[in-house]
Coordinates of C-alpha atoms in Angstrom, one line a residue:
M1312 CA 69.1 -79.3 71.8
K1313 CA 68.6 -75.7 71.1
I1314 CA 71.0 -75.6 68.0
K1315 CA 69.3 -79.2 67.0
M1316 CA 65.9 -77.7 67.0
R1317 CA 67.1 -74.7 65.2
Q1318 CA 68.5 -76.7 62.5
L1319 CA 65.4 -78.7 62.2
V1320 CA 63.5 -75.5 61.6
V1321 CA 66.1 -74.1 58.8
A1322 CA 65.7 -77.7 57.3
A1323 CA 62.0 -77.6 57.3
L1324 CA 61.9 -73.8 55.9
I1325 CA 64.3 -74.9 52.9
S1326 CA 62.4 -78.0 52.2
G1327 CA 59.1 -75.6 52.1
L1328 CA 61.0 -73.4 49.6
A1329 CA 62.2 -76.2 47.5
V1330 CA 58.4 -77.5 47.1
T1331 CA 56.9 -74.1 46.5
P1332 CA 57.2 -73.9 42.8
S1333 CA 55.5 -77.3 42.6
V1334 CA 52.6 -76.4 44.7
H1335 CA 52.0 -73.3 42.5
A1336 CA 52.8 -74.7 39.1
K1337 CA 50.0 -74.4 36.2
D1338 CA 49.0 -76.2 33.4
I1339 CA 48.1 -73.7 30.9
N1340 CA 46.9 -74.2 27.5
L1341 CA 47.3 -71.9 24.5
L1342 CA 45.8 -72.1 20.9
N1343 CA 47.9 -71.0 17.9
V1344 CA 46.1 -70.6 14.6
S1345 CA 48.2 -70.9 11.7
Y1346 CA 48.2 -71.2 8.2
D1347 CA 48.9 -74.1 6.2
P1348 CA 52.8 -75.1 6.1
T1349 CA 53.8 -74.4 9.5
R1350 CA 53.2 -77.8 11.2
E1351 CA 56.6 -78.8 11.5
L1352 CA 58.0 -75.3 12.4
Y1353 CA 55.5 -75.3 15.3
Q1354 CA 55.8 -78.9 16.2
D1355 CA 59.5 -78.2 17.1
Y1356 CA 58.8 -74.6 18.4
N1357 CA 56.3 -75.3 20.9
K1358 CA 58.5 -78.4 22.4
A1359 CA 61.3 -76.0 23.0
F1360 CA 59.1 -73.1 24.2
A1361 CA 57.2 -75.7 26.7
I1362 CA 60.9 -76.5 28.1
Y1363 CA 61.6 -72.9 28.2
W1364 CA 58.7 -71.9 30.2
K1365 CA 58.8 -74.8 32.6
A1366 CA 62.4 -73.8 33.5
K1367 CA 61.6 -70.1 33.8
T1368 CA 58.0 -70.6 35.8
G1369 CA 57.4 -74.2 36.9
D1370 CA 54.5 -74.0 34.6
T1371 CA 53.5 -76.5 32.0
V1372 CA 52.4 -75.1 28.6
T1373 CA 50.8 -77.3 26.1
V1374 CA 50.4 -75.2 22.6
N1375 CA 47.4 -76.6 20.4
Q1376 CA 47.5 -75.9 16.9
S1377 CA 45.1 -75.2 14.0
H1378 CA 46.4 -75.1 10.4
G1379 CA 44.6 -74.3 7.2
G1380 CA 44.6 -71.5 4.2
G1381 CA 45.5 -68.3 6.0
G1382 CA 42.4 -66.5 4.7
K1383 CA 40.0 -69.4 5.8
Q1384 CA 42.0 -69.3 9.2
A1385 CA 41.2 -65.4 9.6
R1386 CA 37.5 -66.1 9.1
A1387 CA 37.6 -69.1 11.6
V1388 CA 38.7 -66.9 14.0
L1389 CA 36.4 -64.0 13.4
D1390 CA 33.4 -66.5 13.7
G1391 CA 34.4 -67.6 17.1
L1392 CA 37.6 -69.7 17.2
E1393 CA 39.1 -68.6 20.3
A1394 CA 42.7 -68.4 19.3
D1395 CA 45.4 -66.9 22.2
V1396 CA 47.6 -66.4 19.2
V1397 CA 47.6 -66.2 15.4
T1398 CA 50.5 -66.7 13.1
L1399 CA 49.1 -66.0 9.6
A1400 CA 50.5 -65.8 6.3
I1401 CA 49.8 -61.9 5.3
A1402 CA 49.0 -58.8 7.3
Y1403 CA 45.9 -58.1 6.0
D1404 CA 44.1 -61.3 7.3
I1405 CA 45.3 -60.2 10.9
D1406 CA 44.0 -56.8 10.3
Q1407 CA 40.4 -58.0 9.9
L1408 CA 40.7 -59.4 13.5
Y1409 CA 40.9 -55.8 14.6
Q1410 CA 38.4 -53.9 11.8
K1411 CA 35.7 -56.7 12.1
R1412 CA 35.7 -57.7 15.7
K1413 CA 38.6 -55.5 17.8
L1414 CA 40.0 -58.7 19.0
I1415 CA 43.6 -57.3 18.8
P1416 CA 44.6 -53.7 19.1
E1417 CA 44.9 -51.4 16.0
N1418 CA 48.8 -50.9 16.4
W1419 CA 49.2 -54.8 16.9
Q1420 CA 52.1 -54.7 14.2
S1421 CA 54.4 -52.2 16.0
L1422 CA 54.4 -54.5 19.0
L1423 CA 56.9 -57.1 17.9
A1424 CA 60.2 -56.5 16.0
N1425 CA 60.4 -56.3 12.2
N1426 CA 56.6 -55.6 11.8
S1427 CA 55.7 -58.6 13.9
S1428 CA 57.1 -60.9 11.6
P1429 CA 59.9 -63.1 13.1
Y1430 CA 60.9 -64.5 10.0
T1431 CA 60.6 -64.1 6.2
S1432 CA 60.3 -66.4 3.0
T1433 CA 59.8 -66.2 -0.8
I1434 CA 58.1 -68.0 -3.3
V1435 CA 59.9 -70.8 -5.7
F1436 CA 59.0 -73.8 -7.6
V1437 CA 58.8 -77.5 -7.2
V1438 CA 59.4 -79.5 -10.3
R1439 CA 59.8 -83.4 -10.9
K1440 CA 63.2 -84.7 -10.9
G1441 CA 65.2 -83.7 -14.1
N1442 CA 62.8 -80.8 -14.7
P1443 CA 61.3 -82.2 -17.8
Q1444 CA 59.5 -79.2 -19.0
H1445 CA 62.7 -77.2 -18.6
I1446 CA 61.2 -74.6 -16.1
K1447 CA 63.5 -72.0 -15.1
D1448 CA 61.3 -68.7 -14.3
W1449 CA 57.8 -67.1 -14.4
N1450 CA 57.7 -66.9 -17.8
D1451 CA 58.1 -70.9 -18.4
L1452 CA 54.7 -71.3 -16.5
V1453 CA 52.5 -69.6 -19.2
K1454 CA 53.8 -71.5 -22.1
P1455 CA 51.1 -73.9 -23.5
G1456 CA 50.7 -77.3 -22.1
I1457 CA 52.5 -76.4 -18.6
S1458 CA 50.2 -77.7 -15.7
V1459 CA 50.5 -75.5 -12.7
I1460 CA 49.6 -76.2 -9.0
T1461 CA 48.9 -73.5 -6.8
P1462 CA 46.3 -73.0 -4.2
N1463 CA 43.0 -70.5 -4.2
P1464 CA 43.9 -67.0 -3.4
K1465 CA 40.3 -66.7 -2.2
T1466 CA 41.2 -69.2 0.8
S1467 CA 44.9 -68.9 1.1
G1468 CA 47.6 -66.6 2.1
G1469 CA 50.3 -68.5 0.4
A1470 CA 48.2 -68.5 -2.7
R1471 CA 48.1 -64.4 -2.5
W1472 CA 51.7 -64.4 -2.1
N1473 CA 52.0 -66.6 -5.7
Y1474 CA 50.0 -64.5 -7.4
V1475 CA 51.6 -61.2 -6.2
A1476 CA 55.1 -62.5 -7.1
A1477 CA 53.7 -63.6 -10.6
W1478 CA 51.9 -60.0 -11.0
A1479 CA 55.2 -58.4 -10.1
Y1480 CA 57.3 -60.3 -12.3
A1481 CA 55.1 -59.6 -15.1
L1482 CA 55.2 -55.9 -14.3
K1483 CA 58.6 -55.9 -14.1
H1484 CA 59.3 -57.6 -17.6
N1485 CA 56.6 -55.3 -19.4
A1486 CA 57.6 -51.7 -18.5
N1487 CA 54.9 -51.7 -15.7
S1488 CA 51.8 -52.4 -17.6
E1489 CA 49.1 -53.6 -15.8
Q1490 CA 47.2 -54.9 -18.9
A1491 CA 50.4 -56.8 -20.0
A1492 CA 50.6 -58.2 -16.2
K1493 CA 46.8 -59.1 -16.3
D1494 CA 47.2 -61.2 -19.1
F1495 CA 50.3 -63.0 -17.9
V1496 CA 48.7 -64.1 -14.6
T1497 CA 45.3 -65.0 -16.8
Q1498 CA 47.5 -67.2 -18.9
L1499 CA 49.0 -68.7 -15.7
Y1500 CA 45.5 -69.4 -14.1
K1501 CA 44.5 -71.1 -17.5
N1502 CA 47.3 -73.5 -16.7
T1503 CA 46.5 -74.1 -13.3
A1504 CA 45.3 -78.0 -13.1
V1505 CA 43.9 -77.7 -9.3
L1506 CA 43.3 -74.7 -6.9
D1507 CA 43.4 -76.1 -3.5
T1508 CA 42.4 -74.2 -0.2
G1509 CA 45.8 -74.1 1.1
A1510 CA 49.4 -74.6 0.4
R1511 CA 49.7 -77.7 2.1
G1512 CA 46.7 -79.0 -0.3
S1513 CA 48.5 -78.3 -3.1
T1514 CA 51.5 -80.1 -2.0
T1515 CA 49.2 -83.2 -1.4
T1516 CA 48.2 -82.6 -5.0
F1517 CA 51.3 -82.2 -6.9
A1518 CA 53.5 -84.8 -4.7
E1519 CA 51.1 -87.4 -3.3
R1520 CA 48.6 -87.2 -6.3
E1521 CA 51.3 -86.5 -8.8
I1522 CA 49.3 -83.8 -10.9
G1523 CA 50.9 -81.3 -12.5
D1524 CA 54.4 -80.2 -14.0
V1525 CA 55.3 -77.5 -11.3
L1526 CA 54.4 -76.4 -7.9
I1527 CA 54.2 -72.6 -6.8
T1528 CA 55.1 -72.6 -3.1
W1529 CA 56.7 -71.3 0.1
E1530 CA 60.5 -71.8 -0.1
N1531 CA 60.0 -73.9 3.4
E1532 CA 57.3 -76.0 1.6
A1533 CA 59.5 -76.6 -1.5
Y1534 CA 62.4 -78.1 0.7
L1535 CA 60.0 -80.2 3.0
V1536 CA 58.8 -81.7 -0.4
L1537 CA 62.5 -82.7 -1.1
K1538 CA 62.4 -83.9 2.8
E1539 CA 59.5 -85.8 2.6
F1540 CA 59.0 -87.0 -0.7
G1541 CA 62.4 -87.6 -1.7
A1542 CA 65.2 -85.4 -3.7
E1543 CA 65.3 -88.2 -6.0
K1544 CA 61.8 -87.3 -7.3
Y1545 CA 61.6 -83.9 -7.1
E1546 CA 63.6 -80.7 -7.3
V1547 CA 63.5 -76.9 -6.3
V1548 CA 63.7 -74.2 -8.9
T1549 CA 64.5 -70.8 -7.4
P1550 CA 63.0 -68.2 -10.1
S1551 CA 65.1 -65.1 -11.1
F1552 CA 62.5 -62.8 -9.1
S1553 CA 60.1 -63.3 -6.6
V1554 CA 58.5 -61.5 -3.5
L1555 CA 59.9 -61.3 0.0
T1556 CA 57.2 -63.0 2.1
E1557 CA 56.8 -61.3 5.7
P1558 CA 54.4 -63.6 7.8
P1559 CA 53.2 -61.7 10.8
V1560 CA 52.0 -62.9 14.4
T1561 CA 50.2 -61.3 16.8
V1562 CA 48.5 -62.3 20.4
V1563 CA 44.6 -62.3 20.2
E1564 CA 44.4 -59.9 23.2
N1565 CA 40.6 -60.0 24.1
V1566 CA 40.6 -63.8 24.0
A1567 CA 44.0 -64.4 25.7
R1568 CA 42.6 -62.0 28.9
K1569 CA 39.5 -63.8 29.1
H1570 CA 41.6 -67.2 29.1
G1571 CA 44.2 -65.8 31.3
T1572 CA 47.0 -66.5 29.1
L1573 CA 47.8 -63.1 28.0
D1574 CA 51.3 -62.9 29.6
V1575 CA 52.5 -66.6 28.5
A1576 CA 50.7 -66.1 24.9
T1577 CA 52.8 -62.8 24.6
E1578 CA 56.2 -64.6 25.6
Y1579 CA 55.3 -67.5 23.3
L1580 CA 55.4 -64.9 20.5
K1581 CA 58.8 -63.2 21.8
Y1582 CA 60.6 -66.4 22.3
L1583 CA 60.5 -66.5 18.3
Y1584 CA 62.9 -63.9 18.5
S1585 CA 65.1 -65.4 20.5
K1586 CA 68.5 -67.0 19.3
E1587 CA 66.7 -70.6 20.1
G1588 CA 63.8 -69.7 18.3
Q1589 CA 65.4 -68.1 15.3
E1590 CA 67.6 -71.3 14.8
I1591 CA 64.7 -73.4 14.7
I1592 CA 62.9 -71.3 12.3
G1593 CA 66.3 -71.7 10.1
K1594 CA 66.4 -75.4 10.5
N1595 CA 62.8 -75.8 9.1
Y1596 CA 63.7 -73.5 6.0
Y1597 CA 62.3 -70.2 7.1
R1598 CA 64.7 -67.1 6.9
P1599 CA 65.6 -65.9 10.4
S1600 CA 65.1 -62.2 11.0
D1601 CA 67.9 -62.2 13.6
P1602 CA 71.0 -61.2 11.0
A1603 CA 73.6 -63.2 13.4
V1604 CA 71.1 -66.2 13.0
A1605 CA 70.6 -65.7 9.3
A1606 CA 74.4 -65.8 8.7
Q1607 CA 74.1 -69.4 9.9
F1608 CA 72.1 -70.5 7.3
E1609 CA 73.0 -68.2 4.5
K1610 CA 74.2 -70.9 2.2
Q1611 CA 70.7 -72.7 2.5
F1612 CA 68.9 -69.8 0.6
P1613 CA 69.6 -68.9 -2.8
K1614 CA 70.2 -65.4 -3.7
L1615 CA 67.1 -63.8 -6.0
E1616 CA 65.6 -60.1 -6.4
L1617 CA 62.7 -60.0 -3.9
V1618 CA 59.8 -57.1 -4.4
K1619 CA 58.4 -56.0 -1.3
I1620 CA 54.4 -55.8 -0.9
D1621 CA 55.1 -52.0 0.0
Q1622 CA 56.3 -51.5 -3.4
L1623 CA 52.9 -52.8 -4.8
G1624 CA 50.9 -50.3 -2.5
G1625 CA 50.6 -52.7 0.6
W1626 CA 48.3 -55.3 1.7
N1627 CA 45.2 -53.3 2.1
E1628 CA 45.4 -51.8 -1.6
V1629 CA 46.4 -55.2 -3.4
Q1630 CA 43.9 -57.2 -1.2
K1631 CA 41.1 -54.6 -2.6
K1632 CA 42.4 -54.7 -6.2
H1633 CA 42.8 -58.1 -6.7
F1634 CA 41.2 -60.5 -4.5
A1635 CA 37.9 -58.6 -3.4
D1636 CA 34.8 -59.5 -5.0
E1637 CA 34.9 -58.6 -8.4
G1638 CA 38.7 -57.8 -8.3
V1639 CA 41.3 -58.6 -10.8
F1640 CA 41.2 -62.4 -9.9
D1641 CA 37.7 -62.6 -10.4
Q1642 CA 37.9 -61.2 -13.6
I1643 CA 40.5 -64.0 -14.8
Y1644 CA 39.1 -66.8 -12.7
G1645 CA 35.2 -66.0 -12.1
P1646 CA 32.6 -68.1 -12.9
G1647 CA 32.5 -69.0 -16.6
K1648 CA 36.1 -68.0 -17.1

């Protein structure tokens, strides 16, 4: 009898331990405020992270997404949109969260590997099948009669990368003459048919509304055009020279603490660097930062010469010079231009 009773007690204890995780399991919600073309990436990644987190903790995590032009998204967070994490197009926009409202630590970019950029990308062109305008490189975009689609640098991080790539190309091919570079981008924007607020809006203008001869866009967005709208209708042109884009991520620590989500938000971004996270990144046509995973996708990404933003002075200098009020972009594309 004593043995049977002891067995019942042990069984009860084991049963109780088995149900403990479900008794204490939580439902957690995160908000990831991101730039325009990452919708498909995070649809895939959020599912994978939820499975990983459930297995690790027993908790159910739901990640809500907000997408738009990167600069516009940063302003939304500054204006009170309570993001647990931001995954934006350029470091300058994230810096504003510290500089204007102290929502994040000043050293945010040192808290994750690769300056908090889990992947890189670059800027390429999409043209109509057969490339009827024979567009091969940046100099073809300034020819008379070419209709260009690119977003507005005042609202879109991707648009600023587009502009920087064009500016750097012009410097390279004109003995670093700033006046020649200014003339080059002036003509480029004279050829621009529509300035949408974000990269995805420009994709819609080019591929759905069928406006323009060439779309300047993120590499991943270019391949999405082929996938979504048909390789029989469009093709990707990789120029000889472009910019290395390094979209960064960070936890909005003040908001995450308020929500009680600091730990899961931190792990959410760290998991982007895991093998699974990096493979999802590669499958969505972003360039993985992990060399071993990047090697798996090497054939997917054409080789080209890439300039880094630091070679142009870094984002703070570039933003002030080109995109601040009365900067170079306003000079070439302001009212009455």
